[in-house]
mmCIF file with all atom_site columns, N, CA and C in Angstrom:
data_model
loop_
_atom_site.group_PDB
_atom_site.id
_atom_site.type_symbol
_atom_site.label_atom_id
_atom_site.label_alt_id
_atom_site.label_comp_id
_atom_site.label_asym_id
_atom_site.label_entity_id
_atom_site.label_seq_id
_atom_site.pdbx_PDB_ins_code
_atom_site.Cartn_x
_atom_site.Cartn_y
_atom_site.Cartn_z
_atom_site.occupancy
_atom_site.B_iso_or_equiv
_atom_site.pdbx_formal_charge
_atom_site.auth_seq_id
_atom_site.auth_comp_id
_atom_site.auth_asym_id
_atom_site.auth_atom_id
_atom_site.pdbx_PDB_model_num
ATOM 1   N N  . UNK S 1 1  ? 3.250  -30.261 -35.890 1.00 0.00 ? 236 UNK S N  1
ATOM 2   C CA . UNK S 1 1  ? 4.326  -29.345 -36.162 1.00 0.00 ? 236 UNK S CA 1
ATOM 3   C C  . UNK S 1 1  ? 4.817  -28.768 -34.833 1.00 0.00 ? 236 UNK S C  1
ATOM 4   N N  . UNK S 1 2  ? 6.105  -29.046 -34.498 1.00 0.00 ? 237 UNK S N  1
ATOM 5   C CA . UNK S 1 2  ? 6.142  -28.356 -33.268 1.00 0.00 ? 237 UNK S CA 1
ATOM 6   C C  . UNK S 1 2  ? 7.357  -26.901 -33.653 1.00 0.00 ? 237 UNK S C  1
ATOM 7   N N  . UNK S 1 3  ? 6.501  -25.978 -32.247 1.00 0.00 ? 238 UNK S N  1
ATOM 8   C CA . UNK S 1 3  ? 7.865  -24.923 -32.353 1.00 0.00 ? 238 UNK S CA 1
ATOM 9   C C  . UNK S 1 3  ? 8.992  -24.664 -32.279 1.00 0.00 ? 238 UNK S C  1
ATOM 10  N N  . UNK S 1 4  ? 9.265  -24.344 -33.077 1.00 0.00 ? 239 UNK S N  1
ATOM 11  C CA . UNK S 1 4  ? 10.998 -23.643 -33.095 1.00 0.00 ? 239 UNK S CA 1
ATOM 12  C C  . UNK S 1 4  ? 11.130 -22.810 -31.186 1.00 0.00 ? 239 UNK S C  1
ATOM 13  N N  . UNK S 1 5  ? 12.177 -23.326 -30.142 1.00 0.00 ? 240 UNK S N  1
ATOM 14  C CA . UNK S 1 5  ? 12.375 -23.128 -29.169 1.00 0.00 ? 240 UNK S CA 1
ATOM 15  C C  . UNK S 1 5  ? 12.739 -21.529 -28.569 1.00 0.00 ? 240 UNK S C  1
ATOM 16  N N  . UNK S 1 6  ? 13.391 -21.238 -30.086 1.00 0.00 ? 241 UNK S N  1
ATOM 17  C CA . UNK S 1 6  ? 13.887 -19.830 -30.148 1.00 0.00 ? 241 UNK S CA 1
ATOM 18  C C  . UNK S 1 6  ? 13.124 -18.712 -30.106 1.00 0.00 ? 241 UNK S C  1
ATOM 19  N N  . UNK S 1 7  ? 12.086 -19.165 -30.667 1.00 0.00 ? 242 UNK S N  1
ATOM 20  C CA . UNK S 1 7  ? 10.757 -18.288 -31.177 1.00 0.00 ? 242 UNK S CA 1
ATOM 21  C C  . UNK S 1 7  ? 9.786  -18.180 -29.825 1.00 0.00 ? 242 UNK S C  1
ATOM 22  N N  . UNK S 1 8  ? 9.611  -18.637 -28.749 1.00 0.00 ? 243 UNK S N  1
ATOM 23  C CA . UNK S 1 8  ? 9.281  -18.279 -27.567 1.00 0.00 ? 243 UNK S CA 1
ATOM 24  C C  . UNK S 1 8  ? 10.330 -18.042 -26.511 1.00 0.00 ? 243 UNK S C  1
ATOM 25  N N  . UNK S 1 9  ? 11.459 -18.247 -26.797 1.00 0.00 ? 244 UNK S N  1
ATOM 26  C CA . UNK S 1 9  ? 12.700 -17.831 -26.236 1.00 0.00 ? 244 UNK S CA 1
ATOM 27  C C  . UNK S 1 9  ? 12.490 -16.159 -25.550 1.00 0.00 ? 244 UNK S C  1
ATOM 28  N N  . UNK S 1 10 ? 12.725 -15.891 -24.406 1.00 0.00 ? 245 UNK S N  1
ATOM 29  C CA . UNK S 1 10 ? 13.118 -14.490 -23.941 1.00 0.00 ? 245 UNK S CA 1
ATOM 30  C C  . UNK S 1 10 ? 14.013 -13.859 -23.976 1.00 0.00 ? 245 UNK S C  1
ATOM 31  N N  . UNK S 1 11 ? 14.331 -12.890 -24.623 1.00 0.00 ? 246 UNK S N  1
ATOM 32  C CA . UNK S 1 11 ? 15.413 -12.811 -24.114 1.00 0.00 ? 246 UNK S CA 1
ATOM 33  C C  . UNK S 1 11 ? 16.286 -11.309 -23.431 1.00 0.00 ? 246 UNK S C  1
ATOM 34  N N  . UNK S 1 12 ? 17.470 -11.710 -23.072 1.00 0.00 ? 247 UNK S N  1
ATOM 35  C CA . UNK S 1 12 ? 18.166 -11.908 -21.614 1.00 0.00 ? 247 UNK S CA 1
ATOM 36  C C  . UNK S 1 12 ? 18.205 -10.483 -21.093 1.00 0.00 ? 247 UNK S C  1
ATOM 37  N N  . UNK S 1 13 ? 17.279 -10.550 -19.964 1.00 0.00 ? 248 UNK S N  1
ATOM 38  C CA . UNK S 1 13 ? 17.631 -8.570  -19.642 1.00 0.00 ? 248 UNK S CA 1
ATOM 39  C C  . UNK S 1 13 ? 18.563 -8.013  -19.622 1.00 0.00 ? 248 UNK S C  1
ATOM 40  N N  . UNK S 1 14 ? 18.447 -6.495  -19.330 1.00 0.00 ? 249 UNK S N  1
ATOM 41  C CA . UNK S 1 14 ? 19.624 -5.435  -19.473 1.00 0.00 ? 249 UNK S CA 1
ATOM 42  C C  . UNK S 1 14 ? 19.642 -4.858  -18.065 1.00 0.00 ? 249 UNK S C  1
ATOM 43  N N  . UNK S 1 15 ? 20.232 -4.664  -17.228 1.00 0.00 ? 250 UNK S N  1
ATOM 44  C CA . UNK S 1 15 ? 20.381 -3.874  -16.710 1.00 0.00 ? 250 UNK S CA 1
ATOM 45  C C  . UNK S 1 15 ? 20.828 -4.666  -14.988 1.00 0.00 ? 250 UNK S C  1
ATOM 46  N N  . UNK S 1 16 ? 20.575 -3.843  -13.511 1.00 0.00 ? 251 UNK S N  1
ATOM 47  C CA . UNK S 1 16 ? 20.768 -4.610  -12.629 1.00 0.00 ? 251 UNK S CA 1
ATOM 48  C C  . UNK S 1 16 ? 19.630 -4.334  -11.937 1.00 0.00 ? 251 UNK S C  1
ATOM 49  N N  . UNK S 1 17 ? 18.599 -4.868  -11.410 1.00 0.00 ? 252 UNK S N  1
ATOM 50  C CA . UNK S 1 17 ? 18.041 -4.623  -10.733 1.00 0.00 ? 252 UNK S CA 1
ATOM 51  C C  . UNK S 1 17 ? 17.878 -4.092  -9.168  1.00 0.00 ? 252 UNK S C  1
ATOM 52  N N  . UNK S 1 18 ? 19.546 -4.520  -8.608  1.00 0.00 ? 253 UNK S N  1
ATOM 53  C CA . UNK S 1 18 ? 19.691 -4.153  -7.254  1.00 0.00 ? 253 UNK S CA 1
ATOM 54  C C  . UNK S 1 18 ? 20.542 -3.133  -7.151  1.00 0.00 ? 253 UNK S C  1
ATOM 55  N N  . UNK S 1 19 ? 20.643 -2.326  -8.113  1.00 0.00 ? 254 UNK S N  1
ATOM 56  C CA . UNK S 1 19 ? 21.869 -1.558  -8.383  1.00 0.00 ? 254 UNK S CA 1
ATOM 57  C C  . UNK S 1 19 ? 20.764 -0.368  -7.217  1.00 0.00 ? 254 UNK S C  1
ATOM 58  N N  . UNK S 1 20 ? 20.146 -0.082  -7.066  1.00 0.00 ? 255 UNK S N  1
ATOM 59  C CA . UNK S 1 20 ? 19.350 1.146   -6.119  1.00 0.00 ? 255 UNK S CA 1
ATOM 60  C C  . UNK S 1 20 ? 18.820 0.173   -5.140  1.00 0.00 ? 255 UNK S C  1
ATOM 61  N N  . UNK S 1 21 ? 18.662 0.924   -4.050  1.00 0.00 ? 256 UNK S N  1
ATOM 62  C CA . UNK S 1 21 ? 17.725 0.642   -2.665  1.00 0.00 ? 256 UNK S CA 1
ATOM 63  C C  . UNK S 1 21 ? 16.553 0.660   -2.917  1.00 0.00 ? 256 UNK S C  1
ATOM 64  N N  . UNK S 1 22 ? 15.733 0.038   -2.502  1.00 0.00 ? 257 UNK S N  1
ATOM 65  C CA . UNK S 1 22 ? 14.371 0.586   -2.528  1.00 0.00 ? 257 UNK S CA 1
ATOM 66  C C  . UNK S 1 22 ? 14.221 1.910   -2.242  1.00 0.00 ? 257 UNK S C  1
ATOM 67  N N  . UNK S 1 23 ? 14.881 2.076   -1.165  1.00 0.00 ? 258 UNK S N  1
ATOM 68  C CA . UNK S 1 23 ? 14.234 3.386   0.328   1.00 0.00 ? 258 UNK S CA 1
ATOM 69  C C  . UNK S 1 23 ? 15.139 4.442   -1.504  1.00 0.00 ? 258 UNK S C  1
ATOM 70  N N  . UNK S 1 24 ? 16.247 4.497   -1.899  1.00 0.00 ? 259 UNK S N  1
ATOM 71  C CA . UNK S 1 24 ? 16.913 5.211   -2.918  1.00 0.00 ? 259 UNK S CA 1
ATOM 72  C C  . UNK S 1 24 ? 15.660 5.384   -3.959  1.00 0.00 ? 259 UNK S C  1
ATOM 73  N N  . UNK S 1 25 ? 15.115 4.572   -4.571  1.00 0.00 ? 260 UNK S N  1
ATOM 74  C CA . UNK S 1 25 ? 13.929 4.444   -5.514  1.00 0.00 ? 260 UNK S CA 1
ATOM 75  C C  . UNK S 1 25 ? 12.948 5.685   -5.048  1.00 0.00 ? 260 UNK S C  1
ATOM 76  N N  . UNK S 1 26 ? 12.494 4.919   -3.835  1.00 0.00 ? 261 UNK S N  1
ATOM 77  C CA . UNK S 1 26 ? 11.024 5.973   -3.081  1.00 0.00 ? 261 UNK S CA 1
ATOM 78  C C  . UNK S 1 26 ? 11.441 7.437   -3.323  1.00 0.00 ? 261 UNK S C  1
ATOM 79  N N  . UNK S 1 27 ? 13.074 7.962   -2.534  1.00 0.00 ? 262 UNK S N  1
ATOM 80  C CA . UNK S 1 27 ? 13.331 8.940   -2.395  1.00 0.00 ? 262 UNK S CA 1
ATOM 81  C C  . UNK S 1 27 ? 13.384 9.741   -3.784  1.00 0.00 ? 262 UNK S C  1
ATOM 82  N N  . UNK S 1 28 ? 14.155 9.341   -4.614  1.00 0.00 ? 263 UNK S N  1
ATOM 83  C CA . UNK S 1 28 ? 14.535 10.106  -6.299  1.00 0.00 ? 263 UNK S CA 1
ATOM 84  C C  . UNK S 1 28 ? 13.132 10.484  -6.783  1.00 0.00 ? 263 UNK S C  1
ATOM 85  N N  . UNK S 1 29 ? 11.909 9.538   -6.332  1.00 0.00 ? 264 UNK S N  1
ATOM 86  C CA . UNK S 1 29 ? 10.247 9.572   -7.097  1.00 0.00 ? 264 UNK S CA 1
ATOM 87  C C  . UNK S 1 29 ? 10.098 10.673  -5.888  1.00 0.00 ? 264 UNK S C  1
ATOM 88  N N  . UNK S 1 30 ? 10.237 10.392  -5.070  1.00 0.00 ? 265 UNK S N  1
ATOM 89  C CA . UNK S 1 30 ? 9.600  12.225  -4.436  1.00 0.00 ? 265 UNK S CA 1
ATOM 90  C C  . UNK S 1 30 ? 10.305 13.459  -4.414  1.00 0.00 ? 265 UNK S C  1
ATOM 91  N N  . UNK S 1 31 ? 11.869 13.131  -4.576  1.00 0.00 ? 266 UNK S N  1
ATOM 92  C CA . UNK S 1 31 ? 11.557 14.744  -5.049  1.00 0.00 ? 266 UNK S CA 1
ATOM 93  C C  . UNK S 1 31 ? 11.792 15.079  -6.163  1.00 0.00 ? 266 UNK S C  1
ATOM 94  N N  . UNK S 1 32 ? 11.638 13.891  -7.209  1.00 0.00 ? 267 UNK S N  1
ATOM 95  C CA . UNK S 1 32 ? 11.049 14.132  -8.822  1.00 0.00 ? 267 UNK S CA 1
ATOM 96  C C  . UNK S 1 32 ? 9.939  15.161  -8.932  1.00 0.00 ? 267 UNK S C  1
ATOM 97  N N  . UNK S 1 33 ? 8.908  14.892  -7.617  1.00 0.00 ? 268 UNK S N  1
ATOM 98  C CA . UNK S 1 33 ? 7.493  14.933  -7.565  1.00 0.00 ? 268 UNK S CA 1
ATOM 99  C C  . UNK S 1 33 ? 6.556  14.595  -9.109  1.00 0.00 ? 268 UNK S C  1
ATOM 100 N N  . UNK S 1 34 ? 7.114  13.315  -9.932  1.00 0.00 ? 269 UNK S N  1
ATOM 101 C CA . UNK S 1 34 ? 6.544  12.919  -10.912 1.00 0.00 ? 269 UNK S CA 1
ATOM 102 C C  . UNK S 1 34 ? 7.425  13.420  -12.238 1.00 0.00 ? 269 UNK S C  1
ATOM 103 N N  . UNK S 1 35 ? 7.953  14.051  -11.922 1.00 0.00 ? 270 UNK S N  1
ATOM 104 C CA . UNK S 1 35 ? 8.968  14.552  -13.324 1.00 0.00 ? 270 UNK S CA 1
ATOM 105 C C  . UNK S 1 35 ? 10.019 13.798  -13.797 1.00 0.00 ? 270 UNK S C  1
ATOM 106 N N  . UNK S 1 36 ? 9.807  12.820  -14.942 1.00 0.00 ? 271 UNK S N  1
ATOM 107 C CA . UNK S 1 36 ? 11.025 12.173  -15.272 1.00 0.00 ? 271 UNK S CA 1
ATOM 108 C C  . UNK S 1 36 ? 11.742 12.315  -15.536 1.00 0.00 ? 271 UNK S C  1
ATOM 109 N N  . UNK S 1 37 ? 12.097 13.827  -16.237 1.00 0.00 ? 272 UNK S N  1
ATOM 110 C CA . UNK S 1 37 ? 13.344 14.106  -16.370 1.00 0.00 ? 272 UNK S CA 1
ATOM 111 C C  . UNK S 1 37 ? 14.238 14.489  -15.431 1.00 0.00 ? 272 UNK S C  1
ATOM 112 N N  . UNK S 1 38 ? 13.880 14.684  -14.503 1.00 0.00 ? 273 UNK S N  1
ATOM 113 C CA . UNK S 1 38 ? 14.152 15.680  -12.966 1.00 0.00 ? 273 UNK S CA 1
ATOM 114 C C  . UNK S 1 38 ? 15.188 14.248  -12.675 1.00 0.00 ? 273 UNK S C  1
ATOM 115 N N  . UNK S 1 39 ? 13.883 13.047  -12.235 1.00 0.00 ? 274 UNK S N  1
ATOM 116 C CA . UNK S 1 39 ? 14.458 11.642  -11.922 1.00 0.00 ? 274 UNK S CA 1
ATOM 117 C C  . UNK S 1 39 ? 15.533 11.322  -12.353 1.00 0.00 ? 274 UNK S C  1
ATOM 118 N N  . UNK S 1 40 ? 16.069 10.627  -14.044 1.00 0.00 ? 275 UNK S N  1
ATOM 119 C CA . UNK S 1 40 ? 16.525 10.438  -14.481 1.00 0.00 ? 275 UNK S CA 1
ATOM 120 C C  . UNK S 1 40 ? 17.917 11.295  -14.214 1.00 0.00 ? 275 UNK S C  1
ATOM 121 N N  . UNK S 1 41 ? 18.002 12.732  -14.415 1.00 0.00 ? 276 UNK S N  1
ATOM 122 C CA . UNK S 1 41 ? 18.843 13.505  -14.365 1.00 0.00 ? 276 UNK S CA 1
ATOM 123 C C  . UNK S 1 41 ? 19.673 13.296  -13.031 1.00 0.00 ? 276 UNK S C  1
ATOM 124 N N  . UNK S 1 42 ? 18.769 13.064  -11.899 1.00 0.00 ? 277 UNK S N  1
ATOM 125 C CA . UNK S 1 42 ? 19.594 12.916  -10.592 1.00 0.00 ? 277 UNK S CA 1
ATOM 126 C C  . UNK S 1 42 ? 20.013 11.456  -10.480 1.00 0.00 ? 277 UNK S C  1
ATOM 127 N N  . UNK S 1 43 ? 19.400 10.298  -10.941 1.00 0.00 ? 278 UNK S N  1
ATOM 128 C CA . UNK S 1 43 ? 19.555 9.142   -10.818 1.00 0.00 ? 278 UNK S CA 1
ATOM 129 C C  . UNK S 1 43 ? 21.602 8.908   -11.918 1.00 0.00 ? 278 UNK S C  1
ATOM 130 N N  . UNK S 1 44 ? 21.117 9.728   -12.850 1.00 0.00 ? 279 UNK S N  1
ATOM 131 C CA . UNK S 1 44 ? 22.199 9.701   -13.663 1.00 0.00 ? 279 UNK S CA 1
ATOM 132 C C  . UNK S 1 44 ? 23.601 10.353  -12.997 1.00 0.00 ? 279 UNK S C  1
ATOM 133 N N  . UNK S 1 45 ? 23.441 11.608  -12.493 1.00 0.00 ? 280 UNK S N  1
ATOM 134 C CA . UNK S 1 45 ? 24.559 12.025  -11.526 1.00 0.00 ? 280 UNK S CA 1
ATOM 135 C C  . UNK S 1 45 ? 25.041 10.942  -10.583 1.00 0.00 ? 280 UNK S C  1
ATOM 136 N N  . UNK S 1 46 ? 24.269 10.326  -9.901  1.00 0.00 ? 281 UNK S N  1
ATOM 137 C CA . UNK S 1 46 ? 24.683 9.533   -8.985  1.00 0.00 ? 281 UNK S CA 1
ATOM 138 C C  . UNK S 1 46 ? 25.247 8.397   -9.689  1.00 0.00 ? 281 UNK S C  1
ATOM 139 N N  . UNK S 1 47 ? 24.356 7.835   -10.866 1.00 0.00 ? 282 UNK S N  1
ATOM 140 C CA . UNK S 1 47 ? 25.537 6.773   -11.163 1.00 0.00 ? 282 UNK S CA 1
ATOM 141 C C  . UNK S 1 47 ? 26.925 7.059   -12.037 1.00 0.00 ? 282 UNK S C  1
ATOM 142 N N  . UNK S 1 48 ? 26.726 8.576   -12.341 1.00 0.00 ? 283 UNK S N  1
ATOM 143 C CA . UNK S 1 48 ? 28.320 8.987   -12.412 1.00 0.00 ? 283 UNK S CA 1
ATOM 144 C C  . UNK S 1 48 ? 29.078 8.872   -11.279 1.00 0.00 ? 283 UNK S C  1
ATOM 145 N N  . UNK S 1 49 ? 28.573 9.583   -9.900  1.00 0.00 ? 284 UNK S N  1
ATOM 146 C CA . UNK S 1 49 ? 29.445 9.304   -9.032  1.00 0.00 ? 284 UNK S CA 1
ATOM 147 C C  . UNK S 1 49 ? 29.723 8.287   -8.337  1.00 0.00 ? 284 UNK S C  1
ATOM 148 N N  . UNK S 1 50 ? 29.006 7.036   -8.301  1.00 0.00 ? 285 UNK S N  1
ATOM 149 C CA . UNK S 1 50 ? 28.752 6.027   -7.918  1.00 0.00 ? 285 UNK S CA 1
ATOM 150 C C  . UNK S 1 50 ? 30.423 5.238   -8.735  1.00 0.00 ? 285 UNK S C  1
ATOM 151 N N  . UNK S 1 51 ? 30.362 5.041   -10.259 1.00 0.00 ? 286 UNK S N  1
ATOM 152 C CA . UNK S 1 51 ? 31.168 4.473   -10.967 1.00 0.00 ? 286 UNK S CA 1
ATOM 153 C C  . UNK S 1 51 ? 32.921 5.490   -10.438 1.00 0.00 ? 286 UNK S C  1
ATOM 154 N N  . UNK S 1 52 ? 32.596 6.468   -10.916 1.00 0.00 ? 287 UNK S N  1
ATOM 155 C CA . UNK S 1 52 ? 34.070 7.603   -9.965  1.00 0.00 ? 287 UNK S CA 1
ATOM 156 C C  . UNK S 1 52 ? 34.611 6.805   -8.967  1.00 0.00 ? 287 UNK S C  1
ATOM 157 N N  . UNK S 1 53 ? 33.812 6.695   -7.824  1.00 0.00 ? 288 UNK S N  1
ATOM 158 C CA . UNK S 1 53 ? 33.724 6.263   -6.780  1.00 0.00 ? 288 UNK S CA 1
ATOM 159 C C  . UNK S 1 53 ? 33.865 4.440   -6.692  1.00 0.00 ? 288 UNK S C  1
ATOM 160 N N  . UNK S 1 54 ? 33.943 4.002   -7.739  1.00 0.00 ? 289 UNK S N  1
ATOM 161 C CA . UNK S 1 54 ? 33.348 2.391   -7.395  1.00 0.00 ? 289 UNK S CA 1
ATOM 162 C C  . UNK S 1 54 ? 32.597 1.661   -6.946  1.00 0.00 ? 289 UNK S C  1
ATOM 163 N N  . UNK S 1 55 ? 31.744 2.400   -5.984  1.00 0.00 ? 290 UNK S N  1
ATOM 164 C CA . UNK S 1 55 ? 30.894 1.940   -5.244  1.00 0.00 ? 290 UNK S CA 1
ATOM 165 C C  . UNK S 1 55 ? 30.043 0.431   -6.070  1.00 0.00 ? 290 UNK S C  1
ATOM 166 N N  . UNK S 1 56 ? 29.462 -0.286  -5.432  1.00 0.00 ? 291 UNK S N  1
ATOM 167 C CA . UNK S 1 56 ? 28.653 -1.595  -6.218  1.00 0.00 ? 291 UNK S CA 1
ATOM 168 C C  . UNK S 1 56 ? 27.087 -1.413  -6.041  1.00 0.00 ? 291 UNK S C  1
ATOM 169 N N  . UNK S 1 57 ? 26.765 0.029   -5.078  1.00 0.00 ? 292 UNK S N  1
ATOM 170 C CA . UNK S 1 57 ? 25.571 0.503   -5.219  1.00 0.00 ? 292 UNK S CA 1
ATOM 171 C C  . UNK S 1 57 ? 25.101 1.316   -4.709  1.00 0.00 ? 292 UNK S C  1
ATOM 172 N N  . UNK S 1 58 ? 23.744 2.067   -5.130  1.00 0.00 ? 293 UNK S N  1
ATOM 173 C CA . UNK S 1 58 ? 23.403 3.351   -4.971  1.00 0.00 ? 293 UNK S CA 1
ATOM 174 C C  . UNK S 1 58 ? 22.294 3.293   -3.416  1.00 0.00 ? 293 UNK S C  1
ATOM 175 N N  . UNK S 1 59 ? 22.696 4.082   -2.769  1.00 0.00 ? 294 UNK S N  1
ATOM 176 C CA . UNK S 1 59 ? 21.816 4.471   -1.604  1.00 0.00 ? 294 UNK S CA 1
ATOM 177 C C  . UNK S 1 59 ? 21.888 5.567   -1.215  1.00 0.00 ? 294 UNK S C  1
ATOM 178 N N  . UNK S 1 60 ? 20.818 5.920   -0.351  1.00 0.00 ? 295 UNK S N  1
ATOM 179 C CA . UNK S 1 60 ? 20.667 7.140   0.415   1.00 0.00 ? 295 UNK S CA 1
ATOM 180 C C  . UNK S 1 60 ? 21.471 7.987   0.608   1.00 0.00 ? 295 UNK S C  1
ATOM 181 N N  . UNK S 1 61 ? 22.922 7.354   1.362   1.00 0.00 ? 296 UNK S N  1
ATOM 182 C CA . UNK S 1 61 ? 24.324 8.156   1.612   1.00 0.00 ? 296 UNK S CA 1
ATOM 183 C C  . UNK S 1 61 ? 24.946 8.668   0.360   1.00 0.00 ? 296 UNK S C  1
ATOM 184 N N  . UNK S 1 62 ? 24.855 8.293   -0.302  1.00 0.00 ? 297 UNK S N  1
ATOM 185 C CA . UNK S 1 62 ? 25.359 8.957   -1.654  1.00 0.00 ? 297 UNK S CA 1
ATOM 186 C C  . UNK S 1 62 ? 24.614 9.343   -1.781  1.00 0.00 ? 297 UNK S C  1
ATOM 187 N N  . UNK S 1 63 ? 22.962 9.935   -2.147  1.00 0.00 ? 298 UNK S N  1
ATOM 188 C CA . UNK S 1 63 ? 22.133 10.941  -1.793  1.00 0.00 ? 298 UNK S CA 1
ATOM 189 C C  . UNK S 1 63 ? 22.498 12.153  -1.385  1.00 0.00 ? 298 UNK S C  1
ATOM 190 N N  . UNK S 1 64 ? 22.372 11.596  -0.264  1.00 0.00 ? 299 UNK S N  1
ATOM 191 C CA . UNK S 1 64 ? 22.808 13.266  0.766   1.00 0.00 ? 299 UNK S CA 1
ATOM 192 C C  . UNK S 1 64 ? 24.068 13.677  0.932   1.00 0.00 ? 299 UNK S C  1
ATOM 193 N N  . UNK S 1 65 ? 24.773 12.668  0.120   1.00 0.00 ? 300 UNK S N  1
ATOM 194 C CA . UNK S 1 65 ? 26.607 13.533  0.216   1.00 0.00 ? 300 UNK S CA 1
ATOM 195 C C  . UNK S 1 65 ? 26.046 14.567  -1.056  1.00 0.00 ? 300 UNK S C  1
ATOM 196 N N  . UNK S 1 66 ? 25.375 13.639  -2.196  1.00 0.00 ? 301 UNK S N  1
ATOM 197 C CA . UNK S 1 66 ? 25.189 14.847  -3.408  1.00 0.00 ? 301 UNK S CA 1
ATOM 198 C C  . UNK S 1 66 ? 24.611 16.066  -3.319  1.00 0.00 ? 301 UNK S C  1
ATOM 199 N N  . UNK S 1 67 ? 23.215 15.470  -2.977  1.00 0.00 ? 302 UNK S N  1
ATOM 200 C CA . UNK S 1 67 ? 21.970 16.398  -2.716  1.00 0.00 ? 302 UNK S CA 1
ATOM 201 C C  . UNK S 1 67 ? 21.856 17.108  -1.356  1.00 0.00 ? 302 UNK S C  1
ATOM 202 N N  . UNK S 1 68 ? 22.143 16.481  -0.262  1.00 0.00 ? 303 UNK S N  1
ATOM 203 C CA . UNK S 1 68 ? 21.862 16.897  1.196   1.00 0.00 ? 303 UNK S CA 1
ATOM 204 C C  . UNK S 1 68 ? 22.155 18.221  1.132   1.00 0.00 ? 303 UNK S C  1
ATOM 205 N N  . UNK S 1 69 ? 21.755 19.406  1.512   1.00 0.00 ? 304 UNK S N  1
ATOM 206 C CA . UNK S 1 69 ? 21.663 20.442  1.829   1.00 0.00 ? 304 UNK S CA 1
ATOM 207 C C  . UNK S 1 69 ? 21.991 21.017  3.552   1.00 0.00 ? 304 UNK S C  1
ATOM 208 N N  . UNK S 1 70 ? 23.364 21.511  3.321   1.00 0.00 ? 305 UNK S N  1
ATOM 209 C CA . UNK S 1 70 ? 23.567 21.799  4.667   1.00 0.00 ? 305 UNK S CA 1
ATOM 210 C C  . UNK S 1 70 ? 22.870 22.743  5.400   1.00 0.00 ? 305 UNK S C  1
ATOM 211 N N  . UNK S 1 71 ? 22.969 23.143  6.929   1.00 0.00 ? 306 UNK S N  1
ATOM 212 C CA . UNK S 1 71 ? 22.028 24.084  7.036   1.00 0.00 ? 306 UNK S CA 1
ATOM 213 C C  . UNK S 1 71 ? 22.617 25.405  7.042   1.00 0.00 ? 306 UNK S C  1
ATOM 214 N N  . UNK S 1 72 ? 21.783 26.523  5.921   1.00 0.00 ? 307 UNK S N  1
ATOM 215 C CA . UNK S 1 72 ? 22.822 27.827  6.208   1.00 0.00 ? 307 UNK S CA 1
ATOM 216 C C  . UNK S 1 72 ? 23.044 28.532  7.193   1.00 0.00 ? 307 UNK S C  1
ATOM 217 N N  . UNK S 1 73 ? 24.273 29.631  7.557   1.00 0.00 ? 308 UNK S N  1
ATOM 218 C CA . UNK S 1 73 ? 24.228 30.126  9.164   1.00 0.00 ? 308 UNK S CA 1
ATOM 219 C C  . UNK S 1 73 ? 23.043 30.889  8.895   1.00 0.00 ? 308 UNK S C  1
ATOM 220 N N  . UNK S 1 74 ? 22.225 31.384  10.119  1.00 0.00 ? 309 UNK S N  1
ATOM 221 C CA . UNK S 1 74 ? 21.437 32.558  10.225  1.00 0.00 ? 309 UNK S CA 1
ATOM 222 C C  . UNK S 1 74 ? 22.124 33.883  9.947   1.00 0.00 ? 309 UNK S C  1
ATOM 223 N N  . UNK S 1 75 ? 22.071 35.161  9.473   1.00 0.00 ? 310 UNK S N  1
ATOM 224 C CA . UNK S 1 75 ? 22.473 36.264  9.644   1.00 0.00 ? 310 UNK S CA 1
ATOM 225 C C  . UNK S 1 75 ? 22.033 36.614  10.349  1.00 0.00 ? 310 UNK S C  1
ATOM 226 N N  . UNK S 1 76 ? 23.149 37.099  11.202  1.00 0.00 ? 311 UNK S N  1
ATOM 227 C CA . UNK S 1 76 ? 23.680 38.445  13.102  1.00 0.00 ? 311 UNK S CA 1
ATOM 228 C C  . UNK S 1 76 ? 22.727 38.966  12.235  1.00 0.00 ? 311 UNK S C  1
ATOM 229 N N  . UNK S 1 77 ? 21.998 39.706  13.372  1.00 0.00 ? 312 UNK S N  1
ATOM 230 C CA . UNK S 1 77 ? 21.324 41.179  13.684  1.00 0.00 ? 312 UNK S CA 1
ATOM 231 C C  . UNK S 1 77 ? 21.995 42.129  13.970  1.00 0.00 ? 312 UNK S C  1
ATOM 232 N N  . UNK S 1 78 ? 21.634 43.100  13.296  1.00 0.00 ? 313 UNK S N  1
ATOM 233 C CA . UNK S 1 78 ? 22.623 44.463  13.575  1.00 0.00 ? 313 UNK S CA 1
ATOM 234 C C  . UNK S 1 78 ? 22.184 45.355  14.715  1.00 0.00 ? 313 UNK S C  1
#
């Protein structure tokens, strides 16, 4: 009796795999610091702005345009 082909058939992933950087990956998992929702939530902003934007993929620079934190002035001494 042989098998039906379909029935060990895989089938076809979802998603893109190169759509993030690695170095993008590492970064979102640390300052998740393990929190998936944290992850997800920022990973998701970016691929809002990513699509806005057109871009064909997510890295670092779009990172720190989102997230980067400028540095604040010091406050004069009186």
């Amino acid at each position: 009796m042989s098998q039906d082909p379909r029935a060990t058939a895989r089938p076809p992933r979802a998603g893109n795999p190169s759509l993030m950087t690695t170095e993008l990956k590492a970064t979102l998992a640390d300052h998740a610091t393990g929190n998936y929702r944290v992850m997800m939530n920022l990973a998701d902003e970016m691929l809002a702005v990513a699509a806005d934007r057109e871009l064909p993929r997510l890295d670092e620079k779009l990172y720190l345009d989102l997230f980067g934190q400028s540095p604040k002035p010091k406050p004069r001494k009186r």
